[in-house]
Amino acid sequence: MTEQNSQTPAAAADPNAPVVNPQAIYIKDCSFEAPNGPFVGNAQATPTVNLNLTTRATALAQDLHEVVLQVNLEAKAGDKVVWLLELQQAGAFVIRNLTANDLAQVVSIMAPNYLLSFARSAVADLVTRGGFPPFLLPLVTFEGLHARAQQQAQQAAAGQVPGSGAVN
């Protein structure tokens, strides 16, 4: 019989060592719609897929954070909607002994990267079950999204309209 230990060896040796451990990965909300089923006008036309990704993090308890990766997809053939998909792929993470800056990076970069593969699998499965060829979410650079969000927050704090700053 094996003994389960949720602490990493480093954390067990040093109680002040940084800890980031996923505790649960789950679909928080999900919706798939195919208004006309798989039979949309020109079956040969490859639909155009619009993708919108957002993330959010919530402290559930001390050292326990929920991170949600929101995926919105709309596939259109011409002006007809082929399918719509909304997914909230979530995870609960034990995170402790990090600076505020490191915590921000974990919940906006590392955790969404971890959740992306689960979301990719769910999206491909849902689209296929809807009668369409699987759609694979592309690789995403959450570092870039985090940097842009920080820049917008700094501009808002300085009273600037995001995107109105000087271009370098």
Short mmCIF file of N, CA and C in Angstrom, two decimals:
data_model
loop_
_atom_site.label_atom_id
_atom_site.label_comp_id
_atom_site.label_asym_id
_atom_site.label_seq_id
_atom_site.Cartn_x
_atom_site.Cartn_y
_atom_site.Cartn_z
N MET A 1 0.85 -1.16 0.00
CA MET A 1 0.00 0.00 0.00
C MET A 1 0.90 1.23 0.00
N THR A 2 0.52 2.25 -0.78
CA THR A 2 1.32 3.46 -0.83
C THR A 2 0.67 4.55 -0.01
N GLU A 3 1.50 5.41 0.50
CA GLU A 3 1.02 6.54 1.28
C GLU A 3 0.99 7.76 0.37
N GLN A 4 -0.15 8.45 0.33
CA GLN A 4 -0.26 9.64 -0.50
C GLN A 4 0.18 10.85 0.29
N ASN A 5 0.99 11.68 -0.36
CA ASN A 5 1.48 12.90 0.26
C ASN A 5 1.30 14.02 -0.74
N SER A 6 0.51 15.04 -0.38
CA SER A 6 0.24 16.12 -1.32
C SER A 6 1.33 17.18 -1.32
N GLN A 7 2.29 17.10 -0.42
CA GLN A 7 3.38 18.07 -0.40
C GLN A 7 4.53 17.58 -1.27
N THR A 8 5.17 18.54 -1.92
CA THR A 8 6.36 18.20 -2.68
C THR A 8 7.49 17.96 -1.69
N PRO A 9 8.53 17.21 -2.07
CA PRO A 9 9.64 16.98 -1.14
C PRO A 9 10.26 18.27 -0.62
N ALA A 10 10.39 19.28 -1.48
CA ALA A 10 10.98 20.55 -1.04
C ALA A 10 10.09 21.23 -0.01
N ALA A 11 8.77 21.19 -0.23
CA ALA A 11 7.84 21.83 0.71
C ALA A 11 7.82 21.09 2.04
N ALA A 12 7.97 19.77 2.00
CA ALA A 12 7.99 18.99 3.24
C ALA A 12 9.24 19.33 4.05
N ALA A 13 10.36 19.57 3.37
CA ALA A 13 11.61 19.88 4.05
C ALA A 13 11.62 21.33 4.55
N ASP A 14 11.05 22.24 3.78
CA ASP A 14 11.05 23.66 4.14
C ASP A 14 9.61 24.18 4.09
N PRO A 15 9.02 24.46 5.24
CA PRO A 15 7.62 24.91 5.25
C PRO A 15 7.42 26.28 4.60
N ASN A 16 8.50 27.01 4.34
CA ASN A 16 8.40 28.32 3.69
C ASN A 16 8.69 28.25 2.19
N ALA A 17 8.90 27.05 1.67
CA ALA A 17 9.17 26.90 0.23
C ALA A 17 7.90 27.21 -0.56
N PRO A 18 8.06 27.80 -1.76
CA PRO A 18 6.89 28.06 -2.60
C PRO A 18 6.16 26.76 -2.94
N VAL A 19 4.84 26.82 -2.94
CA VAL A 19 4.01 25.66 -3.25
C VAL A 19 2.98 26.06 -4.30
N VAL A 20 2.88 25.27 -5.37
CA VAL A 20 1.83 25.41 -6.37
C VAL A 20 1.40 23.99 -6.73
N ASN A 21 0.21 23.60 -6.28
CA ASN A 21 -0.29 22.25 -6.54
C ASN A 21 -1.73 22.29 -7.02
N PRO A 22 -2.01 21.71 -8.19
CA PRO A 22 -3.41 21.61 -8.60
C PRO A 22 -4.14 20.61 -7.70
N GLN A 23 -5.33 20.97 -7.25
CA GLN A 23 -6.12 20.09 -6.39
C GLN A 23 -7.29 19.47 -7.15
N ALA A 24 -7.85 20.21 -8.11
CA ALA A 24 -8.99 19.71 -8.89
C ALA A 24 -9.02 20.45 -10.22
N ILE A 25 -9.34 19.72 -11.27
CA ILE A 25 -9.53 20.30 -12.60
C ILE A 25 -10.94 19.91 -13.02
N TYR A 26 -11.73 20.89 -13.45
CA TYR A 26 -13.13 20.60 -13.73
C TYR A 26 -13.71 21.59 -14.74
N ILE A 27 -14.80 21.17 -15.38
CA ILE A 27 -15.55 22.06 -16.25
C ILE A 27 -16.57 22.76 -15.36
N LYS A 28 -16.46 24.06 -15.28
CA LYS A 28 -17.35 24.85 -14.43
C LYS A 28 -18.66 25.16 -15.16
N ASP A 29 -18.57 25.40 -16.46
CA ASP A 29 -19.75 25.69 -17.27
C ASP A 29 -19.42 25.35 -18.71
N CYS A 30 -20.45 24.92 -19.45
CA CYS A 30 -20.21 24.49 -20.82
C CYS A 30 -21.50 24.62 -21.63
N SER A 31 -21.37 25.08 -22.87
CA SER A 31 -22.52 25.18 -23.76
C SER A 31 -22.04 24.97 -25.19
N PHE A 32 -22.76 24.14 -25.94
CA PHE A 32 -22.48 23.94 -27.36
C PHE A 32 -23.80 24.07 -28.11
N GLU A 33 -23.80 24.86 -29.17
CA GLU A 33 -24.99 25.02 -29.99
C GLU A 33 -24.61 24.85 -31.45
N ALA A 34 -25.44 24.09 -32.16
CA ALA A 34 -25.32 23.95 -33.61
C ALA A 34 -26.70 24.24 -34.17
N PRO A 35 -27.01 25.52 -34.46
CA PRO A 35 -28.37 25.91 -34.84
C PRO A 35 -28.97 25.10 -35.98
N ASN A 36 -28.16 24.65 -36.93
CA ASN A 36 -28.66 23.89 -38.07
C ASN A 36 -28.10 22.48 -38.11
N GLY A 37 -27.57 22.02 -37.00
CA GLY A 37 -26.91 20.72 -37.01
C GLY A 37 -25.71 20.79 -37.93
N PRO A 38 -25.20 19.65 -38.33
CA PRO A 38 -24.02 19.67 -39.21
C PRO A 38 -24.37 19.97 -40.67
N PHE A 39 -25.63 20.32 -40.94
CA PHE A 39 -26.09 20.51 -42.32
C PHE A 39 -26.28 21.98 -42.64
N VAL A 40 -25.20 22.70 -42.76
CA VAL A 40 -25.25 24.12 -43.06
C VAL A 40 -24.93 24.32 -44.52
N GLY A 41 -25.87 24.90 -45.26
CA GLY A 41 -25.67 25.28 -46.66
C GLY A 41 -24.61 24.51 -47.40
N ASN A 42 -23.47 25.15 -47.64
CA ASN A 42 -22.38 24.56 -48.39
C ASN A 42 -21.51 23.72 -47.45
N ALA A 43 -21.70 22.42 -47.51
CA ALA A 43 -20.96 21.51 -46.62
C ALA A 43 -19.46 21.53 -46.92
N GLN A 44 -19.08 21.98 -48.12
CA GLN A 44 -17.66 22.00 -48.49
C GLN A 44 -16.93 23.21 -47.89
N ALA A 45 -17.70 24.24 -47.54
CA ALA A 45 -17.07 25.46 -47.02
C ALA A 45 -16.47 25.21 -45.64
N THR A 46 -15.25 25.65 -45.48
CA THR A 46 -14.61 25.55 -44.17
C THR A 46 -15.03 26.77 -43.36
N PRO A 47 -15.62 26.55 -42.20
CA PRO A 47 -16.07 27.71 -41.43
C PRO A 47 -14.90 28.52 -40.88
N THR A 48 -15.15 29.79 -40.68
CA THR A 48 -14.21 30.68 -40.02
C THR A 48 -14.53 30.62 -38.53
N VAL A 49 -13.51 30.38 -37.71
CA VAL A 49 -13.72 30.25 -36.27
C VAL A 49 -13.11 31.45 -35.56
N ASN A 50 -13.94 32.15 -34.81
CA ASN A 50 -13.47 33.27 -33.98
C ASN A 50 -13.28 32.75 -32.57
N LEU A 51 -12.12 33.04 -31.99
CA LEU A 51 -11.76 32.57 -30.67
C LEU A 51 -11.55 33.74 -29.73
N ASN A 52 -12.13 33.65 -28.54
CA ASN A 52 -11.91 34.64 -27.50
C ASN A 52 -11.58 33.89 -26.21
N LEU A 53 -10.43 34.18 -25.63
CA LEU A 53 -9.99 33.56 -24.37
C LEU A 53 -9.86 34.63 -23.30
N THR A 54 -10.35 34.33 -22.12
CA THR A 54 -10.12 35.19 -20.97
C THR A 54 -9.82 34.30 -19.77
N THR A 55 -9.20 34.88 -18.77
CA THR A 55 -8.93 34.14 -17.53
C THR A 55 -9.36 35.00 -16.35
N ARG A 56 -9.66 34.33 -15.27
CA ARG A 56 -9.92 35.03 -14.02
C ARG A 56 -9.50 34.13 -12.87
N ALA A 57 -9.13 34.75 -11.79
CA ALA A 57 -8.72 34.00 -10.61
C ALA A 57 -9.46 34.54 -9.40
N THR A 58 -9.83 33.62 -8.52
CA THR A 58 -10.56 33.96 -7.30
C THR A 58 -9.93 33.22 -6.14
N ALA A 59 -9.71 33.92 -5.04
CA ALA A 59 -9.23 33.26 -3.82
C ALA A 59 -10.44 32.60 -3.16
N LEU A 60 -10.41 31.28 -3.02
CA LEU A 60 -11.50 30.53 -2.39
C LEU A 60 -11.32 30.44 -0.88
N ALA A 61 -10.09 30.36 -0.47
CA ALA A 61 -9.73 30.27 0.94
C ALA A 61 -8.25 30.65 1.02
N GLN A 62 -7.73 30.70 2.23
CA GLN A 62 -6.31 30.99 2.35
C GLN A 62 -5.54 29.90 1.62
N ASP A 63 -4.68 30.30 0.71
CA ASP A 63 -3.82 29.39 -0.07
C ASP A 63 -4.56 28.56 -1.11
N LEU A 64 -5.87 28.75 -1.29
CA LEU A 64 -6.62 27.99 -2.30
C LEU A 64 -7.22 28.98 -3.29
N HIS A 65 -6.84 28.82 -4.56
CA HIS A 65 -7.27 29.74 -5.62
C HIS A 65 -7.94 28.96 -6.74
N GLU A 66 -9.04 29.52 -7.23
CA GLU A 66 -9.69 28.96 -8.42
C GLU A 66 -9.27 29.82 -9.61
N VAL A 67 -8.82 29.16 -10.67
CA VAL A 67 -8.48 29.83 -11.92
C VAL A 67 -9.42 29.29 -12.98
N VAL A 68 -10.04 30.20 -13.75
CA VAL A 68 -10.99 29.80 -14.79
C VAL A 68 -10.47 30.31 -16.12
N LEU A 69 -10.38 29.40 -17.08
CA LEU A 69 -10.05 29.73 -18.46
C LEU A 69 -11.36 29.71 -19.24
N GLN A 70 -11.81 30.89 -19.68
CA GLN A 70 -13.07 31.02 -20.42
C GLN A 70 -12.74 30.97 -21.91
N VAL A 71 -13.36 30.02 -22.62
CA VAL A 71 -13.15 29.85 -24.06
C VAL A 71 -14.48 30.11 -24.75
N ASN A 72 -14.51 31.08 -25.66
CA ASN A 72 -15.70 31.34 -26.48
C ASN A 72 -15.30 31.16 -27.94
N LEU A 73 -16.03 30.31 -28.64
CA LEU A 73 -15.77 30.04 -30.05
C LEU A 73 -17.05 30.24 -30.85
N GLU A 74 -16.91 30.85 -32.02
CA GLU A 74 -18.03 30.98 -32.95
C GLU A 74 -17.53 30.58 -34.33
N ALA A 75 -18.14 29.54 -34.90
CA ALA A 75 -17.79 29.09 -36.25
C ALA A 75 -18.88 29.57 -37.20
N LYS A 76 -18.46 30.25 -38.27
CA LYS A 76 -19.40 30.77 -39.26
C LYS A 76 -18.98 30.35 -40.65
N ALA A 77 -19.98 30.03 -41.47
CA ALA A 77 -19.77 29.80 -42.90
C ALA A 77 -20.51 30.94 -43.59
N GLY A 78 -19.76 31.90 -44.10
CA GLY A 78 -20.40 33.10 -44.64
C GLY A 78 -21.05 33.86 -43.50
N ASP A 79 -22.36 34.11 -43.63
CA ASP A 79 -23.06 34.81 -42.56
C ASP A 79 -23.86 33.87 -41.66
N LYS A 80 -23.74 32.56 -41.89
CA LYS A 80 -24.48 31.58 -41.08
C LYS A 80 -23.61 31.04 -39.95
N VAL A 81 -24.19 31.01 -38.76
CA VAL A 81 -23.50 30.42 -37.62
C VAL A 81 -23.56 28.90 -37.77
N VAL A 82 -22.40 28.27 -37.76
CA VAL A 82 -22.33 26.81 -37.86
C VAL A 82 -22.43 26.21 -36.47
N TRP A 83 -21.60 26.70 -35.56
CA TRP A 83 -21.67 26.26 -34.16
C TRP A 83 -21.09 27.33 -33.25
N LEU A 84 -21.55 27.27 -32.00
CA LEU A 84 -21.08 28.15 -30.94
C LEU A 84 -20.67 27.28 -29.76
N LEU A 85 -19.59 27.66 -29.11
CA LEU A 85 -19.14 26.90 -27.95
C LEU A 85 -18.65 27.87 -26.88
N GLU A 86 -19.13 27.66 -25.67
CA GLU A 86 -18.64 28.41 -24.51
C GLU A 86 -18.22 27.39 -23.47
N LEU A 87 -17.01 27.56 -22.96
CA LEU A 87 -16.47 26.62 -21.99
C LEU A 87 -15.75 27.39 -20.89
N GLN A 88 -16.00 27.01 -19.66
CA GLN A 88 -15.23 27.51 -18.53
C GLN A 88 -14.48 26.32 -17.94
N GLN A 89 -13.21 26.20 -18.32
CA GLN A 89 -12.35 25.15 -17.78
C GLN A 89 -11.69 25.71 -16.53
N ALA A 90 -11.88 25.05 -15.41
CA ALA A 90 -11.43 25.61 -14.14
C ALA A 90 -10.50 24.66 -13.40
N GLY A 91 -9.78 25.24 -12.48
CA GLY A 91 -8.91 24.45 -11.61
C GLY A 91 -8.80 25.11 -10.25
N ALA A 92 -8.69 24.28 -9.24
CA ALA A 92 -8.43 24.76 -7.88
C ALA A 92 -6.97 24.44 -7.57
N PHE A 93 -6.23 25.45 -7.16
CA PHE A 93 -4.80 25.32 -6.93
C PHE A 93 -4.44 25.76 -5.52
N VAL A 94 -3.65 24.94 -4.83
CA VAL A 94 -3.06 25.37 -3.57
C VAL A 94 -1.81 26.16 -3.94
N ILE A 95 -1.79 27.42 -3.51
CA ILE A 95 -0.67 28.31 -3.82
C ILE A 95 -0.30 29.03 -2.53
N ARG A 96 0.96 28.87 -2.12
CA ARG A 96 1.38 29.57 -0.90
C ARG A 96 2.87 29.87 -0.96
N ASN A 97 3.25 30.79 -0.09
CA ASN A 97 4.65 31.21 0.07
C ASN A 97 5.20 31.86 -1.20
N LEU A 98 4.35 32.63 -1.89
CA LEU A 98 4.79 33.37 -3.08
C LEU A 98 4.62 34.86 -2.83
N THR A 99 5.45 35.65 -3.48
CA THR A 99 5.26 37.10 -3.45
C THR A 99 4.00 37.44 -4.24
N ALA A 100 3.49 38.64 -4.07
CA ALA A 100 2.29 39.06 -4.81
C ALA A 100 2.53 39.00 -6.31
N ASN A 101 3.72 39.40 -6.75
CA ASN A 101 4.05 39.36 -8.17
C ASN A 101 4.09 37.92 -8.69
N ASP A 102 4.72 37.02 -7.93
CA ASP A 102 4.78 35.62 -8.33
C ASP A 102 3.40 34.98 -8.34
N LEU A 103 2.56 35.33 -7.36
CA LEU A 103 1.20 34.81 -7.32
C LEU A 103 0.42 35.26 -8.56
N ALA A 104 0.57 36.53 -8.93
CA ALA A 104 -0.11 37.05 -10.12
C ALA A 104 0.33 36.29 -11.37
N GLN A 105 1.62 35.97 -11.46
CA GLN A 105 2.10 35.22 -12.62
C GLN A 105 1.59 33.78 -12.63
N VAL A 106 1.49 33.17 -11.46
CA VAL A 106 0.99 31.79 -11.39
C VAL A 106 -0.46 31.73 -11.85
N VAL A 107 -1.31 32.64 -11.34
CA VAL A 107 -2.74 32.56 -11.67
C VAL A 107 -3.07 33.10 -13.06
N SER A 108 -2.18 33.89 -13.66
CA SER A 108 -2.48 34.41 -14.99
C SER A 108 -1.64 33.79 -16.10
N ILE A 109 -0.60 33.04 -15.77
CA ILE A 109 0.24 32.41 -16.80
C ILE A 109 0.31 30.91 -16.61
N MET A 110 0.86 30.48 -15.48
CA MET A 110 1.10 29.05 -15.27
C MET A 110 -0.20 28.24 -15.19
N ALA A 111 -1.15 28.68 -14.38
CA ALA A 111 -2.40 27.93 -14.23
C ALA A 111 -3.20 27.87 -15.54
N PRO A 112 -3.37 28.99 -16.28
CA PRO A 112 -4.07 28.88 -17.56
C PRO A 112 -3.35 27.97 -18.56
N ASN A 113 -2.01 28.00 -18.56
CA ASN A 113 -1.27 27.06 -19.42
C ASN A 113 -1.60 25.62 -19.05
N TYR A 114 -1.69 25.34 -17.77
CA TYR A 114 -2.02 24.00 -17.28
C TYR A 114 -3.44 23.62 -17.71
N LEU A 115 -4.38 24.56 -17.63
CA LEU A 115 -5.78 24.29 -17.96
C LEU A 115 -6.02 24.17 -19.46
N LEU A 116 -5.15 24.77 -20.28
CA LEU A 116 -5.37 24.81 -21.72
C LEU A 116 -5.49 23.42 -22.34
N SER A 117 -4.67 22.47 -21.92
CA SER A 117 -4.75 21.13 -22.53
C SER A 117 -6.07 20.46 -22.19
N PHE A 118 -6.60 20.69 -20.99
CA PHE A 118 -7.91 20.14 -20.63
C PHE A 118 -9.01 20.80 -21.47
N ALA A 119 -8.91 22.11 -21.66
CA ALA A 119 -9.88 22.83 -22.47
C ALA A 119 -9.81 22.38 -23.93
N ARG A 120 -8.60 22.18 -24.44
CA ARG A 120 -8.42 21.73 -25.82
C ARG A 120 -9.13 20.39 -26.04
N SER A 121 -8.97 19.48 -25.10
CA SER A 121 -9.61 18.17 -25.20
C SER A 121 -11.13 18.29 -25.16
N ALA A 122 -11.65 19.11 -24.24
CA ALA A 122 -13.10 19.28 -24.11
C ALA A 122 -13.69 19.91 -25.37
N VAL A 123 -13.02 20.93 -25.92
CA VAL A 123 -13.50 21.59 -27.13
C VAL A 123 -13.54 20.61 -28.30
N ALA A 124 -12.45 19.88 -28.51
CA ALA A 124 -12.41 18.92 -29.62
C ALA A 124 -13.52 17.88 -29.47
N ASP A 125 -13.74 17.40 -28.26
CA ASP A 125 -14.77 16.39 -28.01
C ASP A 125 -16.17 16.96 -28.27
N LEU A 126 -16.45 18.15 -27.76
CA LEU A 126 -17.78 18.74 -27.94
C LEU A 126 -18.08 19.02 -29.40
N VAL A 127 -17.12 19.58 -30.12
CA VAL A 127 -17.34 19.89 -31.54
C VAL A 127 -17.56 18.61 -32.32
N THR A 128 -16.79 17.57 -32.03
CA THR A 128 -16.96 16.28 -32.71
C THR A 128 -18.32 15.68 -32.40
N ARG A 129 -18.74 15.73 -31.14
CA ARG A 129 -20.05 15.20 -30.76
C ARG A 129 -21.18 16.00 -31.40
N GLY A 130 -20.90 17.24 -31.79
CA GLY A 130 -21.88 18.05 -32.49
C GLY A 130 -21.99 17.71 -33.97
N GLY A 131 -21.15 16.78 -34.44
CA GLY A 131 -21.22 16.34 -35.83
C GLY A 131 -20.25 17.04 -36.76
N PHE A 132 -19.26 17.71 -36.19
CA PHE A 132 -18.30 18.47 -36.99
C PHE A 132 -16.90 17.91 -36.80
N PRO A 133 -16.00 18.24 -37.73
CA PRO A 133 -14.60 17.83 -37.52
C PRO A 133 -14.06 18.48 -36.25
N PRO A 134 -13.16 17.82 -35.54
CA PRO A 134 -12.65 18.39 -34.28
C PRO A 134 -11.96 19.73 -34.52
N PHE A 135 -12.11 20.61 -33.57
CA PHE A 135 -11.40 21.89 -33.58
C PHE A 135 -10.39 21.84 -32.45
N LEU A 136 -9.13 22.08 -32.76
CA LEU A 136 -8.08 22.08 -31.75
C LEU A 136 -7.70 23.52 -31.41
N LEU A 137 -7.81 23.84 -30.14
CA LEU A 137 -7.40 25.17 -29.70
C LEU A 137 -5.92 25.36 -30.02
N PRO A 138 -5.55 26.54 -30.50
CA PRO A 138 -4.13 26.79 -30.80
C PRO A 138 -3.33 26.98 -29.52
N LEU A 139 -2.02 26.97 -29.67
CA LEU A 139 -1.16 27.32 -28.54
C LEU A 139 -1.39 28.78 -28.21
N VAL A 140 -1.36 29.10 -26.95
CA VAL A 140 -1.63 30.47 -26.50
C VAL A 140 -0.45 30.94 -25.66
N THR A 141 -0.06 32.19 -25.86
CA THR A 141 1.01 32.78 -25.07
C THR A 141 0.37 33.61 -23.96
N PHE A 142 0.16 32.97 -22.82
CA PHE A 142 -0.45 33.67 -21.69
C PHE A 142 0.48 34.72 -21.12
N GLU A 143 1.78 34.59 -21.37
CA GLU A 143 2.72 35.61 -20.92
C GLU A 143 2.39 36.95 -21.57
N GLY A 144 2.09 36.91 -22.86
CA GLY A 144 1.73 38.13 -23.59
C GLY A 144 0.43 38.73 -23.09
N LEU A 145 -0.55 37.88 -22.82
CA LEU A 145 -1.82 38.36 -22.29
C LEU A 145 -1.63 39.00 -20.91
N HIS A 146 -0.78 38.38 -20.08
CA HIS A 146 -0.50 38.91 -18.74
C HIS A 146 0.19 40.27 -18.84
N ALA A 147 1.17 40.37 -19.73
CA ALA A 147 1.90 41.64 -19.90
C ALA A 147 0.96 42.74 -20.38
N ARG A 148 0.07 42.40 -21.32
CA ARG A 148 -0.88 43.40 -21.83
C ARG A 148 -1.84 43.85 -20.72
N ALA A 149 -2.31 42.91 -19.90
CA ALA A 149 -3.21 43.25 -18.80
C ALA A 149 -2.51 44.15 -17.78
N GLN A 150 -1.24 43.88 -17.50
CA GLN A 150 -0.47 44.73 -16.58
C GLN A 150 -0.31 46.13 -17.15
N GLN A 151 -0.03 46.22 -18.44
CA GLN A 151 0.15 47.52 -19.08
C GLN A 151 -1.16 48.31 -19.03
N GLN A 152 -2.29 47.65 -19.30
CA GLN A 152 -3.58 48.33 -19.25
C GLN A 152 -3.90 48.79 -17.83
N ALA A 153 -3.56 47.98 -16.84
CA ALA A 153 -3.80 48.36 -15.45
C ALA A 153 -2.96 49.57 -15.07
N GLN A 154 -1.70 49.61 -15.53
CA GLN A 154 -0.83 50.75 -15.24
C GLN A 154 -1.35 52.01 -15.92
N GLN A 155 -1.83 51.87 -17.16
CA GLN A 155 -2.38 53.02 -17.88
C GLN A 155 -3.64 53.53 -17.19
N ALA A 156 -4.49 52.60 -16.74
CA ALA A 156 -5.71 53.00 -16.05
C ALA A 156 -5.38 53.72 -14.74
N ALA A 157 -4.37 53.23 -14.04
CA ALA A 157 -3.95 53.86 -12.78
C ALA A 157 -3.39 55.26 -13.03
N ALA A 158 -2.77 55.45 -14.20
CA ALA A 158 -2.20 56.75 -14.55
C ALA A 158 -3.24 57.67 -15.20
N GLY A 159 -4.47 57.18 -15.38
CA GLY A 159 -5.53 57.99 -15.97
C GLY A 159 -5.52 58.02 -17.47
N GLN A 160 -4.75 57.13 -18.10
CA GLN A 160 -4.72 57.06 -19.56
C GLN A 160 -5.76 56.06 -20.04
N VAL A 161 -6.22 56.29 -21.27
CA VAL A 161 -7.11 55.32 -21.90
C VAL A 161 -6.24 54.21 -22.46
N PRO A 162 -6.53 52.92 -22.15
CA PRO A 162 -5.70 51.83 -22.68
C PRO A 162 -5.60 51.91 -24.20
N GLY A 163 -4.38 51.74 -24.67
CA GLY A 163 -4.14 51.76 -26.11
C GLY A 163 -3.87 53.15 -26.65
N SER A 164 -4.00 54.20 -25.80
CA SER A 164 -3.78 55.56 -26.30
C SER A 164 -2.37 56.07 -26.04
N GLY A 165 -1.53 55.23 -25.45
CA GLY A 165 -0.16 55.63 -25.14
C GLY A 165 0.68 55.74 -26.39
N ALA A 166 1.89 56.21 -26.22
CA ALA A 166 2.82 56.35 -27.33
C ALA A 166 3.22 54.99 -27.86
N VAL A 167 3.43 54.93 -29.15
CA VAL A 167 3.85 53.69 -29.79
C VAL A 167 5.35 53.72 -29.95
N ASN A 168 6.03 52.69 -29.47
CA ASN A 168 7.49 52.62 -29.59
C ASN A 168 7.88 51.77 -30.76
#
